Amino acid sequence: MKGGQALIKSLIDKGADTVFGYPGGQLLPLYDMIYDSDLKHILVRHEQCAAHAADGYARASGKVGVCIATSGPGATNLVTGIATAYMDSSPVLSIAGQVPTHLIGNDAFQEVDMIGITMPITKHNFQVMDANEIPAIVNSSFEIALSGRPGPIVIDLPKDIQEQELEEYRNELLDIPGYKPTKKGHGLQIKRAAQTIIKSKKPVILAGGGVISAGASSELKQLAEIINAPVTTSLLGKSSFPEDHPASMGMLGMHGRKVANISVDESDCLIAIGCRFSDRTTGKIDEFAPNATIIHIDVDPAEIGKNVEVDVPIVGDAKVVLQSMIKMLKKDTSGLDTLKWIEHVKKFNKNCIPRISFENDHPLKPQQVMKELAQALDEDTIMTTDVGQNQMWMAHFFNTTKPRTFISSGGLGTMGFGFPAAMGAKVAMPENDVVAVCGDGGFLMVCQDLATVKEYDIPVVVCVLDNRYLGMVAQWQKLFYDERMSHTHLGEVPDFVKLAESFGVRAERVEKVGETQQAMKDALKSGEPTLLDIIIDPDEILPMVPPGCGLTEIVGEYKVEREIPGDIRYKTPGKAQEGGD
Amino acid sequence: MPTKMEKSTEKNHIISALVEHKPGVLQRVAGLFTRRGFNIESITVGESEIPGLARMTIIAHGDQQVLEQITKQLNKLLDVIKVRDLEVDSTVKRELCLIKVHAPTEKVRSEIIQYANIFRGRIIDVSSEALTIEITGDSDKIDALTDLLKGFGIKELARTGPTAMSRGAKTI
Ligand SMILES: Cc1ncc(C[n+]2csc(CCOP(=O)(O)OP(=O)(O)O)c2C)c(N)n1
Ligand SMILES: [Mg+2]
């Protein structure tokens, strides 16, 4: 057996049914071996899409997503996708071709130091210098990618190693004494947390992506119901808690829902689970949850105390920790006095329900589009988003109820993520409908992969929210830069319908109320990949917390289904103080 | 950043880490420090008592919270097996330094040799133009000797940066 064959066999043995890739000179041996193997390979049209597709595959299924690219430019094209997966703790395995071992270091044709480049954006990476190690490296890569805090892995595979004959196929895990993720959580700390919760009057749960990767959604719901705590999520935590639940407050943060931002501000006990307190979630850190005792459960010890000082740290797997916490809490809830709080929040929440019906507006309001999407789709539909206003509209106005049904690039905020991630999600979960909601700018960055969904018949539906603007940047320019719209107008081209049709992909333009819903239903019925070019109002803006401000300093008016009570604090903030999108 | 606690004072920390002895490990550690903006004064690395493992001694500057992050982030690297923050008071810390001093005359040479003796330094090379001194000790001692020798003209100086371990029978 040769190195390349060993790679293929170990991938298949680990359950990687499909890989996304793009060949090249240094991968010729491997691709020659893929040619008559059982490995399903999807030829993407840009390596970045291979990485995002593997990421979408991983986030939708909870399995490792695999992508392959040739050395040099192929490998560097993966980098954005790997960084995206790293920031959002997604188990993506990238296999990169490399020049033959005797040429490494010589600046050989298409040589790049992929190990060096990806060191800061992978959980770990391996350069294979002996084909005999391939099975163990692949096996260990899956193990590392999925365990503890999940994350991406890179395997750098020189050309000659692909052809080297193995002496023996041995796939036992590598001995890595430096890697022992904690699962269980410290009993005493969990007890302290339980006692703190029982004593609190205004508990709030903040759920992050860690809840989803740990598969802890049902524990999260139990906890919320036992202690009467309202639940907010980070962007990545969306779909960890059913958003039709009366205790759901939706997303927290810069672009968060008002009820969530205000309730965290008022809370006396914040239970943060599997989240990393990113600046987009906390706003100005000194003003974050000022009255709360903070309990932080995370599988990555380095996240605890990194951004926010924590009172009760618990290192462990969210599911395992919550199970023992629930057990303790269940024994005695007599001291609990949180009913008044949850009633207060529920009432407040009702008054903050965002208005989504805009039936008389033209051009279409994004809220109306979200509403019609929700009407056309079932709760098993996997939604992916791109980055920008489209993402925030989805986060706000599109409710999700089941884990792994909302996939979005949070940490890196990578435009162009939504469509290829949807492609990967559909490959992983063929029974589920998969819909990508993209901005016109972001979709154009990856539109060449319409060829892939067509050629491989991957029936995703892409909704291009067509506002002819780099909407989110334009929003900041309007709010903080005196409406000087520097280079954010996208102009008149392309015609997205014609673009899709040139790839042989079904396409439809949507301009009026009611059409989104109908077009979506038709698309799903067709069973074909479809693009919907949805023309929306470019002037619609979500209220937001300016960077450097506390979570309650919201600019802009929320449009709500009913009027808001008068006691909400508004401040007019100054100019943006730090980094943008 | 601590929100509730006053920022604790910044100082130098001695971090001892047991790591896999293989290519790329130093790059991973050094890269981590640059990327996270940790302030690092020196790093030394060499074989440890365990075959296949190396010991790194890192002197880093920061407050308690920074130290905690450094330790945790180091621990996250798969090639790092153990990390300990060594208590300054109960740690022996030594550095090796080679100093080549301008010494054109007999008189100057004997003066330099006297200084070296006081600091328990050794002369390891002599020529008609220069003397090379080897000295080990804590950083202050080396500073003191190099200060004294500056007057003669230091032609070349190479310091290893400190390596360290805790006193007594304790190991990391
Ligand atoms: C690859 C990349 N480049 C630039 C940005 C900065 N950025 C964030 S949102 C945004 C605008 C996105 O425009 P569009 O895709 O049309 O979405 P919209 O906001 O209009 O919904 C830009 C340029 C980014 N996040 N990613
Ligand atoms: Mg746009």
XYZ file of C-alpha atoms in Angstrom, chain A residues 262-525:
264
model
C -30.952 44.877 28.908
C -31.563 41.649 30.820
C -27.856 40.815 30.925
C -27.268 44.323 32.210
C -29.806 43.774 34.998
C -28.904 40.194 35.814
C -27.380 39.234 39.168
C -26.131 35.858 37.962
C -24.879 35.174 34.471
C -24.410 31.540 33.547
C -22.210 31.498 30.456
C -21.942 28.135 28.744
C -19.530 27.329 25.914
C -18.982 30.901 24.865
C -15.875 33.047 24.757
C -17.171 36.559 25.510
C -16.121 38.042 22.197
C -16.196 41.812 21.959
C -19.141 41.537 19.565
C -21.091 39.780 22.307
C -20.102 41.784 25.381
C -19.825 45.354 24.132
C -17.619 47.506 26.352
C -16.144 44.985 28.727
C -16.093 47.223 31.806
C -19.833 47.696 31.547
C -20.684 44.096 30.799
C -23.097 42.416 33.215
C -22.106 44.897 35.938
C -24.329 43.404 38.617
C -23.805 39.731 37.944
C -21.858 36.961 39.550
C -20.449 35.212 36.509
C -20.371 31.434 36.171
C -18.425 30.286 33.135
C -18.521 26.729 31.855
C -16.106 26.003 29.036
C -14.109 23.066 27.818
C -11.170 25.332 26.995
C -9.533 26.539 30.225
C -7.839 29.370 28.335
C -11.221 30.945 27.580
C -12.015 31.278 31.250
C -10.850 34.634 32.547
C -9.486 35.676 29.140
C -11.897 38.507 28.384
C -14.121 38.703 31.435
C -13.256 38.076 35.041
C -15.190 35.068 36.235
C -16.447 34.269 39.745
C -17.122 30.569 39.319
C -14.983 28.933 36.619
C -15.843 25.410 35.511
C -13.650 23.649 32.984
C -15.443 20.799 31.311
C -17.698 19.567 28.575
C -20.962 21.531 28.604
C -23.134 18.435 28.485
C -21.347 16.573 31.250
C -21.139 19.632 33.507
C -24.767 20.614 32.977
C -25.911 17.093 33.734
C -24.267 17.100 37.130
C -25.360 20.660 37.821
C -28.959 19.780 37.000
C -28.759 16.768 39.294
C -27.618 18.967 42.175
C -30.190 21.650 41.502
C -33.024 19.169 41.245
C -32.376 17.871 44.752
C -33.531 21.084 46.315
C -35.048 24.039 44.556
C -36.962 25.297 47.584
C -34.673 28.307 47.993
C -35.239 29.433 44.438
C -36.918 32.813 44.006
C -36.761 33.652 40.339
C -40.369 33.505 39.163
C -40.850 37.258 39.388
C -37.788 37.758 37.233
C -38.768 35.385 34.493
C -42.252 36.890 34.381
C -40.739 40.348 34.111
C -38.437 39.288 31.296
C -41.186 37.481 29.430
C -43.353 40.580 29.557
C -40.491 42.762 28.452
C -39.688 40.276 25.728
C -43.227 40.442 24.386
C -42.907 44.171 24.151
C -39.705 43.794 22.186
C -40.879 41.303 19.634
C -39.365 42.597 16.443
C -41.788 43.619 13.771
C -41.428 41.336 10.794
C -44.540 42.078 8.789
C -43.992 44.778 6.207
C -46.618 43.869 3.694
C -47.052 47.292 2.162
C -43.442 48.212 1.675
C -41.636 48.402 -1.592
C -38.794 47.607 -2.094
C -39.069 44.547 0.102
C -38.015 44.910 3.714
C -35.546 42.225 4.812
C -37.806 41.470 7.770
C -40.632 40.570 5.413
C -38.259 38.309 3.498
C -37.282 36.528 6.738
C -40.923 36.117 7.618
C -41.738 34.550 4.283
C -38.705 32.272 4.482
C -39.907 31.065 7.851
C -43.344 30.417 6.391
C -41.914 28.376 3.539
C -39.406 26.329 5.537
C -39.679 23.689 8.230
C -37.669 23.650 11.438
C -35.278 20.991 10.168
C -34.059 23.279 7.432
C -30.399 24.131 7.841
C -29.810 27.831 7.335
C -26.424 29.242 6.525
C -25.681 32.929 6.327
C -23.013 35.076 4.845
C -21.546 38.042 6.682
C -23.013 41.489 6.913
C -26.537 42.776 7.267
C -27.913 39.549 5.793
C -26.376 37.695 8.723
C -27.767 40.031 11.336
C -31.237 39.980 9.807
C -31.164 36.224 9.937
C -29.914 36.298 13.508
C -32.711 38.652 14.526
C -35.728 37.763 12.503
C -35.377 34.110 11.643
C -36.115 31.831 14.572
C -34.346 28.519 14.833
C -35.377 25.729 17.162
C -33.051 22.799 16.590
C -29.305 22.635 17.124
C -27.073 22.737 14.043
C -29.707 24.457 11.931
C -28.003 27.853 11.939
C -24.514 28.033 10.453
C -22.665 31.309 10.231
C -19.119 32.648 10.311
C -18.993 34.419 13.650
C -15.420 34.806 14.808
C -13.725 35.612 11.527
C -16.791 37.089 9.826
C -15.851 35.678 6.449
C -17.777 37.016 3.478
C -18.338 34.246 0.980
C -18.881 31.636 3.675
C -22.630 31.113 3.354
C -22.974 29.507 -0.057
C -20.133 26.950 0.096
C -21.031 26.134 3.715
C -24.557 25.359 2.539
C -23.137 23.128 -0.155
C -21.181 21.182 2.481
C -24.155 21.039 4.841
C -26.376 19.606 2.109
C -23.812 16.937 1.279
C -23.642 15.991 4.963
C -27.380 16.123 5.569
C -29.091 15.263 2.280
C -32.466 14.739 3.981
C -32.621 18.287 5.284
C -33.437 21.305 3.169
C -30.487 23.665 3.126
C -30.808 27.375 2.442
C -28.018 29.942 2.220
C -28.908 33.548 2.897
C -26.177 35.713 1.407
C -25.363 39.297 0.693
C -24.874 40.271 -2.917
C -21.274 41.232 -2.157
C -20.418 38.029 -0.313
C -22.091 35.723 -2.795
C -20.165 37.248 -5.660
C -16.916 36.241 -3.944
C -17.779 32.560 -4.336
C -20.320 32.456 -7.162
C -18.101 30.269 -9.338
C -19.138 27.321 -7.219
C -22.570 27.432 -8.794
C -20.782 25.104 -11.200
C -20.194 22.635 -8.380
C -23.786 22.521 -7.133
C -24.924 22.089 -10.710
C -22.430 19.409 -11.725
C -22.921 17.362 -8.571
C -26.616 18.163 -8.284
C -26.474 19.546 -4.760
C -29.907 21.128 -4.357
C -29.249 24.055 -2.065
C -31.258 27.242 -2.325
C -29.234 30.442 -2.330
C -31.091 33.611 -1.399
C -29.094 36.607 -2.501
C -30.283 39.593 -0.503
C -29.698 42.068 -3.259
C -29.256 45.597 -1.914
C -26.443 46.556 -4.277
C -24.435 47.640 -1.261
C -21.814 46.258 1.030
C -24.657 46.815 3.396
C -23.033 46.370 6.771
C -20.111 48.628 5.947
C -22.508 51.138 4.421
C -24.493 51.013 7.666
C -21.408 52.012 9.663
C -20.652 54.763 7.193
C -24.171 56.087 7.614
C -24.078 55.907 11.393
C -20.528 56.889 12.196
C -18.866 58.450 9.133
C -21.254 61.245 8.108
C -22.809 59.205 5.335
C -19.631 59.325 3.292
C -20.271 56.151 1.299
C -16.723 55.389 0.341
C -16.593 52.380 -2.005
C -19.575 50.481 -0.673
C -21.948 50.793 -3.616
C -21.813 47.689 -5.777
C -23.274 49.147 -8.970
C -25.628 47.554 -11.439
C -23.923 44.277 -12.330
C -24.233 41.358 -12.288
C -27.701 40.197 -13.131
C -27.769 37.359 -10.602
C -30.507 35.491 -12.445
C -28.560 35.445 -15.692
C -25.396 34.592 -13.788
C -27.009 31.523 -12.258
C -28.622 30.527 -15.524
C -25.277 30.636 -17.275
C -24.261 27.826 -14.908
C -27.477 26.006 -15.726
C -28.790 26.741 -12.238
C -32.499 27.523 -11.715
C -32.966 31.137 -10.803
C -35.732 33.564 -10.074
C -35.964 37.228 -9.220
C -38.111 38.187 -6.256
C -39.348 41.734 -5.832
C -42.775 41.723 -4.270
C -44.433 40.681 -1.055
C -45.448 37.037 -1.190
C -42.975 36.096 -3.881
C -40.212 34.962 -1.524
C -42.442 32.394 0.028
C -43.695 31.103 -3.291
C -40.284 31.057 -4.911
C -38.812 29.167 -1.962
C -41.558 26.563 -2.070
C -41.048 26.145 -5.811
C -37.307 25.839 -5.365
C -37.634 23.075 -2.789
C -40.208 21.308 -4.907
